[in-house]
Coordinates of N, CA, C and O in Angstrom, one line a residue:
X256 N -10.6 31.0 162.7 CA -11.2 29.7 162.4 C -11.8 29.1 163.7 O -13.0 28.9 163.7
X257 N -11.0 28.9 164.7 CA -11.6 28.3 165.9 C -11.8 29.4 166.9 O -11.5 30.5 166.7
X258 N -12.5 29.0 168.0 CA -12.8 29.9 169.0 C -11.6 30.0 170.0 O -10.6 29.3 169.8
X259 N -11.8 30.7 171.1 CA -10.7 30.8 172.1 C -10.6 29.5 172.8 O -11.5 28.6 172.8
X260 N -9.5 29.3 173.5 CA -9.3 28.1 174.2 C -10.3 27.9 175.4 O -10.7 28.9 176.0
X261 N -10.8 26.7 175.6 CA -11.8 26.5 176.6 C -11.2 26.7 178.0 O -11.8 27.2 178.9
X262 N -9.9 26.3 178.1 CA -9.2 26.4 179.4 C -7.9 27.0 179.1 O -7.1 26.4 178.3
X263 N -7.5 28.1 179.7 CA -6.2 28.6 179.4 C -5.4 28.4 180.7 O -5.9 28.6 181.8
X264 N -4.2 28.0 180.6 CA -3.4 27.7 181.7 C -3.2 26.2 181.9 O -3.9 25.4 181.3
X265 N -2.3 25.8 182.7 CA -1.9 24.4 182.9 C -2.7 23.7 184.0 O -2.5 22.5 184.2
X266 N -3.5 24.4 184.8 CA -4.1 23.8 185.9 C -5.5 23.2 185.5 O -6.0 23.4 184.5
X267 N -6.0 22.4 186.4 CA -7.3 21.7 186.1 C -8.5 22.4 186.7 O -9.6 21.9 186.7
X268 N -8.3 23.7 187.1 CA -9.4 24.4 187.7 C -10.5 24.7 186.7 O -11.6 24.8 187.0
X269 N -10.2 24.7 185.4 CA -11.2 25.0 184.4 C -12.2 23.9 184.2 O -13.3 24.1 183.8
X270 N -11.9 22.7 184.7 CA -12.8 21.5 184.6 C -13.5 21.2 185.9 O -14.3 20.3 186.0
X271 N -13.1 21.9 186.9 CA -13.6 21.5 188.3 C -15.1 21.6 188.4 O -15.7 20.9 189.1
X272 N -15.7 22.5 187.7 CA -17.2 22.7 187.7 C -17.9 21.5 187.1 O -19.1 21.4 187.3
X273 N -17.3 20.7 186.3 CA -17.9 19.6 185.7 C -18.0 18.4 186.6 O -18.8 17.4 186.3
X274 N -17.3 18.4 187.7 CA -17.3 17.2 188.6 C -18.2 17.5 189.8 O -18.1 18.5 190.4
X275 N -19.2 16.6 190.0 CA -20.1 16.7 191.1 C -19.6 15.9 192.3 O -19.6 14.7 192.3
X276 N -19.0 16.6 193.2 CA -18.4 15.9 194.4 C -19.4 15.6 195.5 O -19.0 15.1 196.5
X277 N -20.6 16.0 195.3 CA -21.6 15.8 196.4 C -22.1 14.3 196.5 O -22.7 13.9 197.5
X278 N -21.9 13.5 195.4 CA -22.3 12.1 195.5 C -21.2 11.3 194.9 O -20.3 11.7 194.1
X279 N -21.1 10.0 195.3 CA -20.0 9.1 194.9 C -20.2 8.8 193.4 O -21.2 9.0 192.8
X280 N -19.1 8.4 192.7 CA -19.1 8.2 191.3 C -20.1 7.2 190.8 O -20.6 7.3 189.7
X281 N -20.4 6.2 191.6 CA -21.4 5.1 191.1 C -22.8 5.6 191.2 O -23.7 5.0 190.6
X282 N -23.0 6.8 191.7 CA -24.4 7.4 191.7 C -24.5 8.5 190.7 O -25.5 9.1 190.5
X283 N -23.4 8.8 190.0 CA -23.3 9.9 189.0 C -23.6 9.2 187.6 O -22.8 8.5 187.1
X284 N -24.8 9.5 187.1 CA -25.2 8.9 185.9 C -24.3 9.2 184.7 O -24.1 8.4 183.8
X285 N -23.8 10.5 184.7 CA -23.0 10.9 183.6 C -21.7 10.1 183.6 O -21.1 9.7 182.6
X286 N -21.1 9.8 184.8 CA -19.9 9.1 184.9 C -20.1 7.6 184.5 O -19.3 7.0 183.9
X287 N -21.3 7.1 184.9 CA -21.6 5.7 184.5 C -21.7 5.6 183.0 O -21.2 4.7 182.4
X288 N -22.4 6.5 182.3 CA -22.5 6.5 180.9 C -21.2 6.7 180.2 O -20.9 6.0 179.2
X289 N -20.3 7.5 180.7 CA -19.0 7.7 180.1 C -18.2 6.4 180.2 O -17.6 6.0 179.2
X290 N -18.3 5.7 181.4 CA -17.5 4.5 181.5 C -18.1 3.4 180.7 O -17.3 2.5 180.2
X291 N -19.4 3.4 180.4 CA -20.0 2.4 179.5 C -19.5 2.6 178.1 O -19.3 1.7 177.3
X292 N -19.4 3.9 177.7 CA -18.9 4.2 176.3 C -17.5 3.8 176.2 O -17.1 3.3 175.2
X293 N -16.7 4.0 177.2 CA -15.3 3.6 177.2 C -15.2 2.1 177.1 O -14.4 1.6 176.4
X294 N -16.0 1.4 177.8 CA -16.1 -0.1 177.8 C -16.4 -0.6 176.4 O -15.8 -1.5 175.9
X295 N -17.4 0.1 175.7 CA -17.7 -0.3 174.4 C -16.5 -0.1 173.4 O -16.3 -1.0 172.6
X296 N -15.8 1.0 173.6 CA -14.6 1.2 172.7 C -13.5 0.1 173.0 O -12.9 -0.4 172.1
X297 N -13.4 -0.3 174.3 CA -12.4 -1.3 174.6 C -12.8 -2.7 174.1 O -12.0 -3.4 173.6
X298 N -14.1 -3.0 174.1 CA -14.6 -4.2 173.6 C -14.4 -4.3 172.1 O -14.0 -5.3 171.5
X299 N -14.6 -3.1 171.4 CA -14.4 -3.1 169.9 C -13.0 -3.3 169.6 O -12.6 -4.1 168.7
X300 N -12.1 -2.7 170.3 CA -10.6 -2.9 170.1 C -10.2 -4.3 170.4 O -9.4 -4.9 169.6
X301 N -10.8 -4.9 171.4 CA -10.4 -6.3 171.8 C -10.9 -7.3 170.7 O -10.2 -8.2 170.3
X302 N -12.1 -7.1 170.2 CA -12.6 -8.0 169.2 C -11.9 -7.9 167.9 O -11.7 -8.9 167.2
X303 N -11.4 -6.7 167.6 CA -10.6 -6.5 166.4 C -9.3 -7.3 166.5 O -8.8 -7.9 165.6
X304 N -8.7 -7.3 167.7 CA -7.5 -8.0 168.0 C -7.7 -9.5 167.9 O -6.9 -10.3 167.4
X305 N -8.9 -9.9 168.5 CA -9.3 -11.3 168.5 C -9.4 -11.8 167.0 O -9.0 -12.9 166.7
X306 N -10.0 -11.0 166.2 CA -10.3 -11.4 164.8 C -8.9 -11.6 164.1 O -8.8 -12.6 163.4
X307 N -7.9 -10.8 164.3 CA -6.6 -11.0 163.7 C -6.0 -12.3 164.2 O -5.4 -13.0 163.4
X308 N -6.1 -12.6 165.5 CA -5.5 -13.8 166.0 C -6.3 -15.0 165.4 O -5.7 -16.0 165.1
X309 N -7.6 -14.9 165.3 CA -8.4 -16.0 164.8 C -8.0 -16.3 163.3 O -7.9 -17.4 162.9
X310 N -7.8 -15.2 162.6 CA -7.5 -15.4 161.2 C -6.1 -16.1 161.0 O -6.0 -17.0 160.2
X311 N -5.2 -15.7 161.9 CA -3.9 -16.4 161.9 C -4.0 -17.9 162.2 O -3.4 -18.8 161.6
X312 N -4.9 -18.2 163.2 CA -5.1 -19.5 163.6 C -5.8 -20.3 162.5 O -5.5 -21.5 162.3
X313 N -6.8 -19.7 161.9 CA -7.5 -20.4 160.8 C -6.6 -20.8 159.7 O -6.7 -21.8 159.1
X314 N -5.7 -19.8 159.3 CA -4.8 -20.1 158.2 C -3.8 -21.2 158.4 O -3.3 -21.7 157.5
X315 N -3.7 -21.6 159.7 CA -2.8 -22.8 159.9 C -3.5 -24.1 159.9 O -2.8 -25.1 160.0
X316 N -4.8 -24.1 159.9 CA -5.6 -25.3 159.9 C -5.7 -26.0 158.5 O -6.1 -25.3 157.5
X317 N -5.4 -27.2 158.4 CA -5.5 -27.9 157.1 C -6.9 -27.9 156.5 O -7.2 -27.8 155.3
X318 N -7.9 -28.0 157.4 CA -9.3 -28.0 157.0 C -9.7 -26.7 156.3 O -10.4 -26.7 155.3
X319 N -9.3 -25.6 156.9 CA -9.6 -24.3 156.4 C -8.9 -24.1 155.0 O -9.5 -23.6 154.1
X320 N -7.6 -24.5 154.9 CA -6.9 -24.4 153.7 C -7.6 -25.3 152.6 O -7.6 -24.9 151.4
X321 N -8.0 -26.5 153.0 CA -8.7 -27.3 152.0 C -10.0 -26.7 151.5 O -10.3 -26.7 150.3
X322 N -10.8 -26.1 152.4 CA -12.1 -25.5 152.1 C -11.9 -24.3 151.2 O -12.8 -24.1 150.4
X323 N -10.8 -23.6 151.3 CA -10.6 -22.4 150.5 C -9.5 -22.6 149.5 O -8.9 -21.6 149.0
X324 N -9.3 -23.8 149.0 CA -8.4 -24.1 148.0 C -6.9 -23.6 148.2 O -6.3 -23.0 147.3
X325 N -6.4 -23.7 149.4 CA -5.1 -23.4 149.7 C -4.6 -22.0 149.2 O -3.8 -21.9 148.3
X326 N -5.3 -20.9 149.8 CA -4.9 -19.6 149.3 C -3.4 -19.3 149.7 O -2.9 -19.7 150.7
X327 N -2.8 -18.5 148.8 CA -1.4 -18.1 149.2 C -1.1 -16.7 148.5 O -2.0 -16.2 147.7
X328 N -0.1 -16.1 148.9 CA 0.3 -14.8 148.3 C -0.7 -13.7 148.6 O -1.1 -13.5 149.7
X329 N -1.0 -13.0 147.5 CA -1.9 -11.9 147.6 C -3.3 -12.3 148.1 O -3.9 -11.5 148.9
X330 N -3.8 -13.4 147.7 CA -5.2 -13.8 148.2 C -5.2 -14.1 149.7 O -6.1 -13.7 150.4
X331 N -4.1 -14.7 150.2 CA -4.0 -14.9 151.6 C -4.0 -13.6 152.4 O -4.6 -13.4 153.5
X332 N -3.2 -12.7 151.9 CA -3.1 -11.3 152.5 C -4.4 -10.6 152.5 O -4.8 -9.9 153.4
X333 N -5.1 -10.7 151.4 CA -6.4 -10.1 151.2 C -7.5 -10.6 152.2 O -8.3 -9.9 152.8
X334 N -7.4 -11.9 152.5 CA -8.3 -12.5 153.4 C -8.2 -11.9 154.8 O -9.2 -11.8 155.5
X335 N -7.0 -11.5 155.2 CA -6.8 -10.9 156.5 C -7.1 -9.4 156.5 O -7.6 -8.9 157.4
X336 N -6.7 -8.8 155.4 CA -6.8 -7.3 155.3 C -8.1 -6.8 155.0 O -8.4 -5.6 155.1
X337 N -9.0 -7.6 154.5 CA -10.3 -7.1 154.0 C -11.3 -6.9 155.1 O -12.4 -6.5 154.9
X338 N -10.9 -7.1 156.4 CA -11.9 -7.0 157.5 C -12.6 -5.6 157.4 O -12.0 -4.6 157.4
X339 N -13.9 -5.6 157.5 CA -14.7 -4.4 157.5 C -15.1 -4.1 158.9 O -15.6 -4.9 159.6
X340 N -14.8 -2.8 159.2 CA -15.4 -2.3 160.5 C -16.6 -1.6 160.1 O -16.6 -0.9 159.0
X341 N -17.6 -1.7 160.8 CA -18.9 -1.1 160.5 C -18.7 0.4 160.1 O -17.9 1.1 160.6
X342 N -19.6 0.9 159.2 CA -19.5 2.2 158.7 C -19.3 3.3 159.8 O -18.4 4.1 159.7
X343 N -20.1 3.2 160.7 CA -20.1 4.3 161.7 C -19.1 4.0 162.9 O -18.6 4.9 163.4
X344 N -18.9 2.7 163.2 CA -17.9 2.5 164.2 C -16.5 2.9 163.8 O -15.8 3.4 164.6
X345 N -16.3 2.9 162.5 CA -15.0 3.4 162.0 C -14.9 4.9 162.2 O -13.9 5.4 162.7
X346 N -16.0 5.6 162.0 CA -16.0 7.1 162.2 C -15.9 7.4 163.6 O -15.1 8.2 164.0
X347 N -16.7 6.7 164.5 CA -16.7 7.1 165.9 C -15.5 6.7 166.6 O -15.0 7.5 167.4
X348 N -14.9 5.6 166.3 CA -13.8 5.1 167.1 C -12.4 5.4 166.5 O -11.4 5.4 167.2
X349 N -12.3 5.6 165.2 CA -11.0 5.6 164.6 C -10.9 6.8 163.7 O -10.0 6.8 162.8
X350 N -11.6 7.8 163.8 CA -11.5 9.0 162.9 C -10.1 9.6 162.9 O -9.6 10.0 161.9
X351 N -9.5 9.6 164.0 CA -8.2 10.3 164.1 C -7.0 9.3 163.8 O -5.9 9.8 163.7
X352 N -7.3 8.0 163.7 CA -6.2 7.1 163.5 C -6.1 6.8 162.0 O -7.0 7.0 161.2
X353 N -5.0 6.3 161.6 CA -4.8 5.8 160.2 C -5.7 4.6 159.9 O -5.9 3.8 160.8
X354 N -6.1 4.4 158.7 CA -6.9 3.3 158.4 C -6.1 2.0 158.5 O -5.0 2.0 158.0
X355 N -6.6 1.0 159.2 CA -5.8 -0.2 159.5 C -6.1 -1.3 158.5 O -5.3 -2.3 158.5
X356 N -7.1 -1.2 157.7 CA -7.4 -2.3 156.8 C -8.3 -1.8 155.7 O -8.8 -0.6 155.7
X357 N -8.5 -2.6 154.7 CA -9.3 -2.2 153.5 C -10.7 -1.8 153.9 O -11.3 -0.9 153.4
X358 N -11.3 -2.5 154.9 CA -12.7 -2.2 155.3 C -12.8 -0.8 155.8 O -13.8 -0.1 155.6
X359 N -11.9 -0.4 156.6 CA -11.9 1.0 157.1 C -11.9 2.0 156.0 O -12.6 3.0 156.0
X360 N -11.0 1.8 155.0 CA -10.9 2.7 153.9 C -12.2 2.7 153.1 O -12.7 3.8 152.7
X361 N -12.8 1.6 152.9 CA -14.0 1.5 152.2 C -15.2 2.2 152.9 O -16.1 2.7 152.3
X362 N -15.1 2.3 154.2 CA -16.2 2.9 155.0 C -16.1 4.4 155.1 O -17.1 5.1 155.3
X363 N -14.9 4.9 154.9 CA -14.7 6.4 155.1 C -15.6 7.3 154.2 O -16.1 8.3 154.7
X364 N -15.8 7.0 153.0 CA -16.7 7.9 152.2 C -18.2 7.9 152.7 O -18.8 8.9 152.5
X365 N -18.6 6.9 153.3 CA -20.0 6.8 153.7 C -20.3 7.2 155.2 O -21.4 7.7 155.5
X366 N -19.3 7.1 156.0 CA -19.5 7.3 157.4 C -20.0 8.7 157.8 O -20.9 8.8 158.6
X367 N -19.4 9.8 157.3 CA -19.9 11.1 157.7 C -21.4 11.3 157.3 O -22.2 11.9 158.1
X368 N -21.8 10.8 156.1 CA -23.1 11.1 155.7 C -24.1 10.2 156.5 O -25.2 10.7 156.8
X369 N -23.8 9.0 156.8 CA -24.6 8.2 157.7 C -24.8 8.8 159.0 O -25.9 8.9 159.6
X370 N -23.7 9.3 159.6 CA -23.7 9.9 161.0 C -24.5 11.2 160.9 O -25.3 11.5 161.9
X371 N -24.3 12.0 159.9 CA -25.0 13.3 159.8 C -26.5 13.1 159.6 O -27.3 13.7 160.1
X372 N -26.8 12.1 158.7 CA -28.2 11.9 158.4 C -29.0 11.2 159.4 O -30.2 11.5 159.7
X373 N -28.4 10.2 160.1 CA -29.2 9.4 161.1 C -28.9 9.9 162.5 O -29.7 9.5 163.4
X374 N -27.8 10.5 162.8 CA -27.4 10.8 164.1 C -26.4 9.8 164.6 O -26.4 8.7 164.1
X375 N -25.7 10.1 165.6 CA -24.6 9.2 166.1 C -25.2 7.9 166.6 O -24.7 6.8 166.3
X376 N -26.2 8.0 167.5 CA -26.7 6.7 168.1 C -27.3 5.8 167.0 O -27.0 4.6 167.1
X377 N -28.1 6.3 166.1 CA -28.7 5.4 165.1 C -27.6 4.9 164.2 O -27.6 3.7 163.7
X378 N -26.6 5.7 163.9 CA -25.5 5.3 163.0 C -24.7 4.2 163.7 O -24.3 3.2 163.0
X379 N -24.4 4.3 165.0 CA -23.7 3.2 165.6 C -24.5 1.9 165.7 O -24.0 0.8 165.5
X380 N -25.8 2.1 165.9 CA -26.7 0.9 165.9 C -26.7 0.3 164.5 O -26.6 -1.0 164.4
X381 N -26.8 1.1 163.5 CA -26.7 0.5 162.1 C -25.4 -0.2 161.9 O -25.4 -1.3 161.3
X382 N -24.3 0.4 162.3 CA -23.0 -0.3 162.2 C -23.0 -1.6 162.9 O -22.4 -2.6 162.4
X383 N -23.5 -1.7 164.1 CA -23.6 -2.9 164.9 C -24.4 -4.0 164.2 O -24.0 -5.1 164.1
X384 N -25.5 -3.6 163.6 CA -26.4 -4.5 162.9 C -25.6 -5.0 161.6 O -25.7 -6.2 161.3
X385 N -25.0 -4.1 160.9 CA -24.2 -4.6 159.7 C -23.1 -5.6 160.2 O -22.9 -6.6 159.5
X386 N -22.5 -5.3 161.3 CA -21.4 -6.2 161.8 C -22.0 -7.6 162.1 O -21.4 -8.6 161.8
X387 N -23.2 -7.6 162.7 CA -23.8 -8.9 163.1 C -24.2 -9.7 161.9 O -24.0 -10.9 161.8
X388 N -24.7 -9.0 160.9 CA -25.1 -9.7 159.6 C -23.9 -10.2 158.9 O -23.8 -11.4 158.4
X389 N -22.8 -9.4 158.9 CA -21.6 -9.8 158.2 C -20.9 -11.0 159.0 O -20.4 -11.9 158.4
X390 N -21.1 -11.1 160.3 CA -20.6 -12.2 161.1 C -21.3 -13.5 160.7 O -20.6 -14.5 160.6
X391 N -22.6 -13.4 160.6 CA -23.3 -14.6 160.2 C -22.9 -15.1 158.8 O -22.7 -16.2 158.6
X392 N -22.8 -14.1 157.9 CA -22.4 -14.5 156.5 C -21.0 -15.1 156.5 O -20.7 -16.0 155.8
X393 N -20.1 -14.5 157.3 CA -18.7 -15.0 157.3 C -18.7 -16.4 157.9 O -18.0 -17.3 157.4
X394 N -19.5 -16.6 158.9 CA -19.5 -18.0 159.5 C -20.1 -19.0 158.6 O -19.6 -20.1 158.5
X395 N -21.0 -18.6 157.7 CA -21.7 -19.5 156.8 C -21.0 -19.6 155.5 O -21.4 -20.4 154.6
X396 N -19.9 -18.9 155.3 CA -19.2 -18.9 154.0 C -18.6 -20.2 153.7 O -18.0 -20.9 154.5
X397 N -18.7 -20.6 152.4 CA -18.1 -21.8 151.9 C -17.3 -21.6 150.6 O -17.0 -22.6 149.9
X398 N -16.9 -20.4 150.4 CA -16.1 -20.1 149.2 C -15.3 -18.8 149.6 O -15.6 -18.1 150.5
X399 N -14.1 -18.6 148.9 CA -13.3 -17.5 149.1 C -14.0 -16.2 148.9 O -14.0 -15.2 149.6
X400 N -14.8 -16.1 147.8 CA -15.6 -14.9 147.5 C -16.6 -14.6 148.5 O -16.7 -13.4 148.9
X401 N -17.3 -15.6 149.0 CA -18.3 -15.3 150.1 C -17.6 -14.8 151.4 O -18.0 -13.9 152.1
X402 N -16.4 -15.4 151.7 CA -15.7 -15.1 152.9 C -15.2 -13.6 152.8 O -15.3 -12.9 153.7
X403 N -14.6 -13.3 151.6 CA -14.1 -11.9 151.4 C -15.3 -10.9 151.4 O -15.2 -9.8 152.0
X404 N -16.4 -11.3 150.8 CA -17.6 -10.4 150.8 C -18.1 -10.1 152.2 O -18.5 -9.0 152.6
X405 N -18.1 -11.2 153.1 CA -18.6 -11.0 154.4 C -17.7 -10.3 155.3 O -18.1 -9.5 156.2
X406 N -16.4 -10.3 155.0 CA -15.4 -9.6 155.9 C -15.5 -8.1 155.5 O -15.1 -7.3 156.2

């Protein structure tokens, strides 16, 4: 099924040829691109945590409860769990993890086809655009249905 191991043995000698020691790390464009990609993943993770904290904070506000007719029980849980992560961001960042919310599960059937059809970069861009549109819709929502649809 798979090919032979890329590096056999426990030492790091197999990867030594990938590191260019002739110039400092800040002049190595591959290292800069790698760190920017890592920063993007960290920002994604941070904003997902922020969203969960924001939802908990919103649910304690009387104005929010009044605007959404005092949701409780299953509807209140659905408002938090329905968060959608963009189609391709789910595939790129969380393919190996368990789905954390309903939005991730809903995106799984489409993610591979979007990534294969458009390519990774275009798929991530599409996912970011979808997230921005959904953020605007969620901000402008004035009913539970619109809020759930935007999330």
